[in-house]
CSV table of C-alpha atoms in Angstrom, one decimal:
chain,number,residue,atom,x,y,z
A,10,MET,CA,-0.3,27.8,-20.6
A,11,SER,CA,0.2,30.9,-18.6
A,12,ALA,CA,2.8,31.7,-16.0
A,13,LYS,CA,0.5,34.2,-14.3
A,14,ARG,CA,-2.4,31.6,-14.0
A,15,ASN,CA,0.1,28.9,-13.0
A,16,PHE,CA,1.4,31.1,-10.2
A,17,VAL,CA,-2.1,31.4,-8.8
A,18,LEU,CA,-2.5,27.7,-8.8
A,19,LYS,CA,0.9,27.1,-7.1
A,20,SER,CA,0.1,29.7,-4.4
A,21,VAL,CA,-3.2,27.9,-3.6
A,22,LEU,CA,-1.7,24.5,-3.6
A,23,ASN,CA,0.9,25.7,-1.1
A,24,GLY,CA,3.4,22.9,-1.5
A,25,LYS,CA,1.0,20.1,-2.5
A,26,PRO,CA,1.8,18.0,-5.6
A,27,HIS,CA,1.4,20.0,-8.8
A,28,LEU,CA,-1.1,18.8,-11.4
A,29,LYS,CA,0.2,16.4,-14.1
A,30,SER,CA,-0.9,16.3,-17.7
A,31,LEU,CA,-2.5,13.2,-19.2
A,32,CYS,CA,0.3,11.2,-20.9
A,33,GLU,CA,-0.8,9.4,-24.0
A,34,THR,CA,1.6,6.4,-23.5
A,35,LYS,CA,2.3,6.1,-19.8
A,36,TRP,CA,-0.7,4.8,-18.0
A,37,THR,CA,1.0,5.2,-14.6
A,38,ASP,CA,1.1,8.9,-15.2
A,39,ARG,CA,-2.6,8.9,-16.0
A,40,HIS,CA,-3.3,7.2,-12.7
A,41,ASP,CA,-1.2,9.7,-10.8
A,42,SER,CA,-2.7,12.7,-12.6
A,43,ILE,CA,-6.3,11.7,-11.8
A,44,ALA,CA,-5.4,10.9,-8.2
A,45,ILE,CA,-3.6,14.3,-7.7
A,46,PHE,CA,-6.5,16.1,-9.4
A,47,LYS,CA,-9.1,14.5,-7.1
A,48,SER,CA,-7.1,15.3,-3.9
A,49,SER,CA,-6.5,18.9,-5.0
A,50,MET,CA,-10.0,19.6,-6.4
A,51,SER,CA,-10.9,22.1,-3.7
A,52,ASP,CA,-7.7,24.1,-4.3
A,53,ILE,CA,-8.3,24.0,-8.1
A,54,ILE,CA,-11.8,25.4,-7.7
A,55,GLU,CA,-10.4,28.1,-5.4
A,56,ALA,CA,-7.8,29.0,-8.0
A,57,LEU,CA,-10.3,29.1,-10.9
A,58,THR,CA,-12.6,31.2,-8.8
A,59,ASN,CA,-9.8,33.8,-8.2
A,60,ILE,CA,-8.9,33.8,-11.9
A,61,SER,CA,-12.6,34.2,-13.0
A,62,GLU,CA,-12.7,37.5,-11.1
A,63,TRP,CA,-9.9,39.0,-13.2
A,64,ASN,CA,-10.6,41.9,-15.6
A,65,GLU,CA,-8.7,39.9,-18.3
A,66,LEU,CA,-11.4,38.6,-20.6
A,67,ASP,CA,-9.6,35.5,-22.0
A,68,SER,CA,-8.4,34.1,-18.6
A,69,SER,CA,-11.6,34.9,-16.7
A,70,SER,CA,-13.9,33.3,-19.4
A,71,LYS,CA,-11.8,30.1,-19.5
A,72,ALA,CA,-11.8,29.9,-15.7
A,73,LYS,CA,-15.6,30.3,-15.6
A,74,THR,CA,-16.0,27.6,-18.3
A,75,LEU,CA,-13.9,25.2,-16.3
A,76,LEU,CA,-15.7,26.0,-13.1
A,77,THR,CA,-19.1,25.4,-14.7
A,78,ALA,CA,-17.9,22.0,-16.0
A,79,MET,CA,-16.4,21.0,-12.7
A,80,CYS,CA,-19.1,22.1,-10.3
A,81,THR,CA,-21.7,19.6,-11.5
A,82,CYS,CA,-23.0,16.5,-9.9
A,83,GLU,CA,-22.1,14.4,-12.9
A,84,PHE,CA,-18.4,15.5,-12.9
A,85,ILE,CA,-17.9,14.9,-9.1
A,86,ILE,CA,-19.4,11.4,-9.2
A,87,SER,CA,-17.5,10.6,-12.4
A,88,ILE,CA,-14.1,11.6,-11.0
A,89,ASN,CA,-14.7,9.6,-7.8
A,90,ALA,CA,-15.9,6.5,-9.7
A,91,LEU,CA,-12.9,6.6,-12.0
A,92,SER,CA,-10.5,7.1,-9.2
A,93,ASN,CA,-12.0,4.1,-7.4
A,94,ILE,CA,-11.5,1.9,-10.4
A,95,LEU,CA,-8.0,3.2,-11.1
A,96,CYS,CA,-6.9,2.3,-7.6
A,97,VAL,CA,-7.4,-1.3,-8.6
A,98,THR,CA,-5.6,-1.0,-12.0
A,99,ALA,CA,-2.7,1.3,-10.9
A,100,PRO,CA,-0.6,-1.3,-9.1
A,101,ILE,CA,-0.8,-3.7,-12.1
A,102,SER,CA,0.5,-1.0,-14.4
A,103,ARG,CA,3.5,-0.5,-12.2
A,104,ILE,CA,4.1,-4.2,-11.8
A,105,LEU,CA,4.0,-4.8,-15.6
A,106,GLN,CA,6.8,-2.3,-16.1
A,107,GLY,CA,9.2,-4.3,-14.0
A,108,ILE,CA,12.1,-6.0,-15.6
A,109,ASP,CA,11.9,-9.2,-13.5
A,110,ASN,CA,8.4,-10.3,-14.5
A,111,ASP,CA,7.6,-13.3,-16.7
A,112,ILE,CA,4.4,-14.0,-18.7
A,113,LEU,CA,2.8,-16.2,-16.1
A,114,ALA,CA,3.3,-13.8,-13.2
A,115,ALA,CA,1.9,-11.0,-15.2
A,116,PHE,CA,-1.1,-13.1,-16.3
A,117,GLU,CA,-1.8,-14.0,-12.7
A,118,CYS,CA,-1.8,-10.4,-11.6
A,119,ILE,CA,-4.1,-9.4,-14.5
A,120,GLN,CA,-6.5,-12.2,-13.7
A,121,ASN,CA,-6.7,-11.0,-10.1
A,122,VAL,CA,-7.6,-7.4,-11.3
A,123,VAL,CA,-10.2,-8.8,-13.7
A,124,THR,CA,-11.8,-10.8,-10.9
A,125,ILE,CA,-12.0,-7.8,-8.6
A,126,LEU,CA,-13.6,-5.7,-11.4
A,127,GLU,CA,-16.0,-8.5,-12.3
A,128,ASN,CA,-17.2,-8.5,-8.7
A,129,MET,CA,-17.9,-4.8,-8.7
A,130,PRO,CA,-21.2,-4.9,-10.8
A,131,THR,CA,-22.4,-7.8,-8.6
A,132,ASN,CA,-21.7,-5.8,-5.4
A,133,CYS,CA,-22.4,-2.4,-7.0
A,134,ASP,CA,-24.9,-1.5,-4.3
A,135,THR,CA,-22.3,-1.6,-1.6
A,136,VAL,CA,-19.3,-0.3,-3.7
A,137,PHE,CA,-21.2,2.6,-5.4
A,138,LYS,CA,-22.9,3.6,-2.1
A,139,GLN,CA,-19.6,4.5,-0.6
A,140,ILE,CA,-18.6,6.4,-3.8
A,141,PHE,CA,-21.9,8.3,-3.8
A,142,GLU,CA,-21.6,9.2,-0.1
A,143,GLU,CA,-18.1,10.5,-0.6
A,144,SER,CA,-19.3,12.5,-3.6
A,145,CYS,CA,-22.2,14.0,-1.7
A,146,LEU,CA,-19.8,15.2,1.1
A,147,LEU,CA,-17.6,16.8,-1.6
A,148,MET,CA,-20.6,18.5,-3.3
A,149,LYS,CA,-21.8,19.8,0.0
A,150,ASP,CA,-18.5,21.5,0.6
A,151,PHE,CA,-18.7,23.1,-2.9
A,152,GLU,CA,-22.4,23.9,-2.5
A,153,ILE,CA,-23.4,21.8,-5.5
A,154,GLU,CA,-26.9,20.4,-5.7
A,155,VAL,CA,-27.2,16.6,-5.8
A,156,LYS,CA,-29.7,16.0,-8.6
A,157,THR,CA,-30.6,13.8,-11.5
A,158,PRO,CA,-30.3,15.3,-15.0
A,159,ARG,CA,-33.5,16.2,-16.8
A,160,LEU,CA,-35.0,13.2,-18.5
A,161,SER,CA,-36.6,13.3,-21.9
A,162,LYS,CA,-38.3,10.6,-23.9
A,163,ARG,CA,-37.0,11.8,-27.2
A,164,GLN,CA,-33.4,12.4,-26.0
A,165,THR,CA,-31.1,9.7,-27.4
A,166,GLN,CA,-27.7,11.3,-26.8
A,167,ARG,CA,-27.6,10.8,-23.0
A,168,SER,CA,-28.8,8.2,-20.4
A,169,ASN,CA,-32.5,8.1,-19.7
A,170,HIS,CA,-32.6,5.2,-17.2
A,171,PRO,CA,-35.7,5.1,-15.0
A,172,SER,CA,-34.7,5.4,-11.4
A,173,GLU,CA,-36.3,6.1,-8.0
A,174,THR,CA,-33.3,7.9,-6.5
A,175,THR,CA,-30.3,9.9,-7.7
A,176,GLU,CA,-28.0,7.2,-6.4
A,177,ASP,CA,-29.8,4.6,-8.5
A,178,PHE,CA,-29.6,6.7,-11.6
A,179,TYR,CA,-25.8,7.3,-11.5
A,180,ARG,CA,-25.1,3.7,-10.5
A,181,VAL,CA,-26.9,2.4,-13.6
A,182,SER,CA,-26.0,5.1,-16.1
A,183,LEU,CA,-22.4,5.8,-15.0
A,184,PHE,CA,-20.7,3.4,-12.7
A,185,ILE,CA,-21.7,0.0,-14.2
A,186,PRO,CA,-21.0,1.1,-17.8
A,187,LEU,CA,-17.6,2.4,-16.7
A,188,VAL,CA,-16.6,-0.8,-15.0
A,189,GLU,CA,-17.8,-2.9,-18.0
A,190,ASN,CA,-15.9,-0.7,-20.4
A,191,VAL,CA,-12.6,-1.1,-18.4
A,192,LEU,CA,-13.2,-4.9,-18.1
A,193,LYS,CA,-13.8,-5.1,-21.9
A,194,ASP,CA,-10.5,-3.3,-22.6
A,195,LEU,CA,-8.5,-5.4,-20.1
A,196,LYS,CA,-9.9,-8.7,-21.6
A,197,SER,CA,-9.3,-7.7,-25.2
A,198,ARG,CA,-5.8,-6.6,-24.5
A,199,PHE,CA,-4.5,-9.2,-22.0
A,200,LEU,CA,-6.9,-12.2,-22.1
A,201,SER,CA,-7.2,-12.7,-25.8
A,202,LYS,CA,-6.8,-16.1,-27.4
A,203,GLN,CA,-3.2,-15.4,-28.4
A,204,ASN,CA,-2.2,-14.3,-24.9
A,205,GLN,CA,-3.8,-17.4,-23.4
A,206,THR,CA,-1.9,-19.6,-25.8
A,207,VAL,CA,1.4,-18.1,-24.7
A,208,THR,CA,0.3,-18.6,-21.0
A,209,ILE,CA,-0.4,-22.3,-21.6
A,210,LEU,CA,3.0,-22.8,-23.3
A,211,SER,CA,4.7,-21.1,-20.4
A,212,GLN,CA,3.8,-24.1,-18.3
A,213,LEU,CA,6.9,-25.7,-19.9
A,214,ILE,CA,9.1,-23.6,-17.6
A,215,PRO,CA,10.6,-26.0,-14.9
A,216,LYS,CA,8.9,-24.1,-12.0
A,217,PHE,CA,5.4,-24.9,-13.4
A,218,ILE,CA,6.0,-28.1,-15.3
A,219,VAL,CA,6.4,-30.1,-12.1
A,220,ASP,CA,2.7,-29.4,-11.3
A,221,VAL,CA,1.3,-29.9,-14.8
A,222,ASN,CA,-1.4,-32.6,-15.0
A,223,ASP,CA,-2.4,-34.7,-18.0
A,224,GLU,CA,-5.2,-32.3,-19.1
A,225,LYS,CA,-2.7,-29.4,-19.3
A,226,ILE,CA,-0.2,-31.6,-21.1
A,227,ASP,CA,-2.8,-32.4,-23.8
A,228,SER,CA,-3.6,-28.7,-24.3
A,229,ILE,CA,0.1,-27.9,-24.6
A,230,VAL,CA,0.6,-30.7,-27.1
A,231,SER,CA,-2.4,-29.5,-29.1
A,232,ILE,CA,-1.1,-25.9,-29.3
A,233,MET,CA,2.5,-27.1,-30.3
A,234,LYS,CA,1.1,-29.4,-32.9
A,235,ASN,CA,-1.4,-27.0,-34.5
A,236,GLY,CA,0.1,-23.6,-33.9
A,237,TYR,CA,3.9,-23.9,-34.5
A,238,ARG,CA,5.9,-25.2,-37.4
A,239,PHE,CA,9.5,-25.8,-36.5
A,240,ASP,CA,10.8,-28.0,-39.3
A,241,ASP,CA,8.9,-28.6,-42.5
A,242,ASP,CA,10.8,-31.8,-43.3
A,243,LEU,CA,10.0,-33.4,-40.0
A,244,LEU,CA,6.5,-32.0,-39.8
A,245,GLU,CA,4.8,-35.2,-41.0
A,246,LEU,CA,6.9,-37.3,-38.7
A,247,LEU,CA,6.0,-35.2,-35.7
A,248,GLU,CA,3.3,-36.9,-33.7
A,249,GLU,CA,1.4,-36.0,-30.5
A,250,SER,CA,2.9,-39.0,-28.7
A,251,GLN,CA,6.4,-37.7,-29.3
A,252,LEU,CA,5.6,-34.2,-28.0
A,253,LYS,CA,3.8,-35.7,-25.0
A,254,SER,CA,6.8,-38.0,-24.2
A,255,GLU,CA,9.1,-34.9,-24.3
A,256,ILE,CA,6.9,-33.1,-21.8
A,257,GLN,CA,6.6,-36.1,-19.5
A,258,LEU,CA,10.3,-36.7,-19.7
A,259,LEU,CA,11.1,-33.1,-18.8
A,260,LYS,CA,8.5,-33.1,-16.0
A,261,GLU,CA,10.0,-36.2,-14.4
A,262,LYS,CA,13.5,-34.7,-14.6
A,263,TRP,CA,12.5,-31.5,-12.7
A,264,LYS,CA,10.3,-33.4,-10.4
A,265,SER,CA,13.2,-35.5,-9.2
A,266,ILE,CA,15.4,-32.4,-8.9
A,267,LYS,CA,12.7,-30.8,-6.7
A,268,ASN,CA,12.3,-33.9,-4.5
A,269,GLU,CA,16.0,-34.0,-3.9
A,270,GLY,CA,15.9,-30.4,-2.7
A,271,GLY,CA,17.5,-28.8,-5.8
A,272,ASP,CA,16.7,-25.4,-7.2
A,273,VAL,CA,13.9,-25.4,-9.8
A,274,ILE,CA,14.4,-22.8,-12.5
A,275,LYS,CA,11.6,-20.2,-12.8
A,276,TYR,CA,12.7,-18.2,-15.9
A,277,ALA,CA,12.5,-19.4,-19.5
A,278,LEU,CA,15.9,-17.8,-20.4
A,279,THR,CA,17.7,-19.8,-17.7
A,280,ALA,CA,15.7,-23.0,-18.5
A,281,ILE,CA,17.1,-23.0,-22.1
A,282,ASP,CA,20.6,-23.7,-20.9
A,283,GLN,CA,19.3,-26.7,-18.9
A,284,CYS,CA,17.2,-28.1,-21.7
A,285,ASN,CA,19.0,-30.7,-23.8
A,286,GLY,CA,18.4,-30.0,-27.5
A,287,ILE,CA,18.6,-33.7,-28.4
A,288,LEU,CA,16.2,-35.0,-25.7
A,289,TYR,CA,13.8,-32.0,-25.9
A,290,PRO,CA,14.2,-30.4,-29.4
A,291,ASN,CA,10.7,-29.0,-29.7
A,292,ILE,CA,10.5,-27.8,-26.0
A,293,LYS,CA,13.7,-26.0,-26.4
A,294,THR,CA,12.3,-24.1,-29.4
A,295,ILE,CA,9.2,-23.2,-27.4
A,296,LEU,CA,11.4,-21.9,-24.6
A,297,TYR,CA,13.3,-19.7,-27.0
A,298,ILE,CA,10.0,-18.2,-28.2
A,299,ILE,CA,8.8,-17.6,-24.6
A,300,ALA,CA,12.2,-16.0,-23.6
A,301,CYS,CA,11.9,-13.5,-26.5
A,302,LEU,CA,8.4,-12.4,-25.5
A,303,PRO,CA,8.5,-9.3,-23.2
A,304,THR,CA,5.7,-8.7,-20.7
A,305,THR,CA,5.6,-5.1,-21.7
A,306,VAL,CA,7.5,-2.7,-24.0
A,307,ALA,CA,8.2,0.0,-21.4
A,308,SER,CA,11.9,-0.2,-21.8
A,309,ALA,CA,11.7,0.3,-25.5
A,310,GLU,CA,9.4,3.3,-25.1
A,311,ARG,CA,11.9,4.9,-22.6
A,312,SER,CA,14.5,4.9,-25.4
A,313,PHE,CA,12.2,7.0,-27.6
A,314,SER,CA,11.6,9.4,-24.8
A,315,THR,CA,15.4,9.7,-24.4
A,316,LEU,CA,15.9,10.5,-28.1
A,317,ARG,CA,13.4,13.4,-27.8
A,318,ARG,CA,15.5,14.9,-25.1
A,319,LEU,CA,18.9,14.3,-26.8
A,320,LYS,CA,18.1,15.1,-30.5
A,321,THR,CA,17.5,18.8,-30.0
A,322,TRP,CA,17.9,21.5,-32.6
A,323,LEU,CA,21.3,22.4,-31.1
A,324,ARG,CA,22.4,18.8,-31.9
A,325,SER,CA,20.8,18.4,-35.3
A,326,ASN,CA,24.2,17.7,-36.9
A,327,MET,CA,25.1,14.9,-34.5
A,328,GLY,CA,26.4,11.7,-36.0
A,329,GLN,CA,24.9,8.3,-35.4
A,330,ASP,CA,27.7,6.9,-33.2
A,331,ARG,CA,27.6,9.9,-30.9
A,332,LEU,CA,23.8,9.8,-30.7
A,333,VAL,CA,23.9,6.1,-29.8
A,334,GLY,CA,26.5,6.7,-27.2
A,335,LEU,CA,24.7,9.6,-25.5
A,336,ALA,CA,21.4,7.6,-25.6
A,337,LEU,CA,23.0,4.6,-23.9
A,338,LEU,CA,24.6,6.8,-21.2
A,339,ASN,CA,21.2,8.5,-20.5
A,340,ILE,CA,19.1,5.3,-20.6
A,341,HIS,CA,21.5,3.3,-18.4
A,342,ARG,CA,22.6,6.2,-16.2
A,343,ASN,CA,22.0,4.1,-13.0
A,344,ARG,CA,24.8,1.7,-13.9
A,345,ASP,CA,28.2,2.1,-12.2
A,346,ILE,CA,30.9,2.9,-14.8
A,347,GLN,CA,34.6,2.4,-13.9
A,348,ILE,CA,36.4,5.5,-15.3
A,349,ASP,CA,39.8,3.7,-15.3
A,350,GLU,CA,38.5,0.9,-17.5
A,351,VAL,CA,37.0,3.4,-20.0
A,352,ILE,CA,40.3,5.3,-20.2
A,353,ASP,CA,42.2,2.0,-20.8
A,354,MET,CA,39.8,1.0,-23.5
A,355,PHE,CA,40.1,4.4,-25.2
A,356,ALA,CA,43.8,4.3,-24.9
A,357,ALA,CA,44.0,0.9,-26.5
A,358,THR,CA,42.2,2.0,-29.6
A,359,LYS,CA,43.9,3.4,-32.7
A,360,LYS,CA,45.1,7.0,-32.6
A,361,LYS,CA,42.6,9.5,-34.0
A,362,LYS,CA,43.0,13.0,-35.1
A,363,TYR,CA,40.5,15.5,-33.7
């Protein structure tokens, strides 16, 4: 917010990565911003110390306030604990933004992350011990006292957990609640009943249907029977035995292809072309539904970010066609465009007066 203060920080960082702001939509940027902040904490404190000695009242008071907030035992342990957890969730955020992921692959990655986080409270003595030791070394460099906050019987707005040591207090009051909160958010977002339903139906993709057992077939049939309505006229005639026979027939088809050394399709969109609508009418409909479900919506969000850069006040009178064209050029700027083909297409259109 100030070029003068920013210059002080840049001079202290001396070529290190500059701080990033917390983005509201891009979680990968949040991971990066916290990681950069943690690695550059000593430089940030040095810059704030220099600014706090200025004669300018506004800058020096803000710098002192930030220094007071940062140079505390709670803040140092919190940033280290958060960084440790984000090291587990950061890779999954980048994987989910890929364009080649399907629902099952994403679900498997998320389950692995949830399993790691679920093991953290169980092994919190070992995990948090390392975090606390790292925090103590950092606080020693900054000359910060390692202490437990003052406890009060009547205080209800902060943790008052009884503990024998400082490490026990922060493990119970800070680390375990943080892990549980992240786990709760992950499960509510990714492991809800609706998402698990889609995951079960994704077993109809040829890559996975060859390994489907009778128990999974029954669960797939139950979901298709109770959760989806394809044709109201044939709804009463649709029986579980018919759905089960479709799945078993499709399973045997791809099982024989796999045994003969053929390529087994692993994407729903490709499997639709190989699924006969007469033999497998209901399965083909499910594959259409699965193919339309994106793993994430990162691509759509990038288009909104592009519009914010294109639709400036200098281009406020731009027409819709021109805006769409510029947006497509910016979004798909990595594609190779043949200039000669563009000229030929433009020349083939009707003459226009400009």
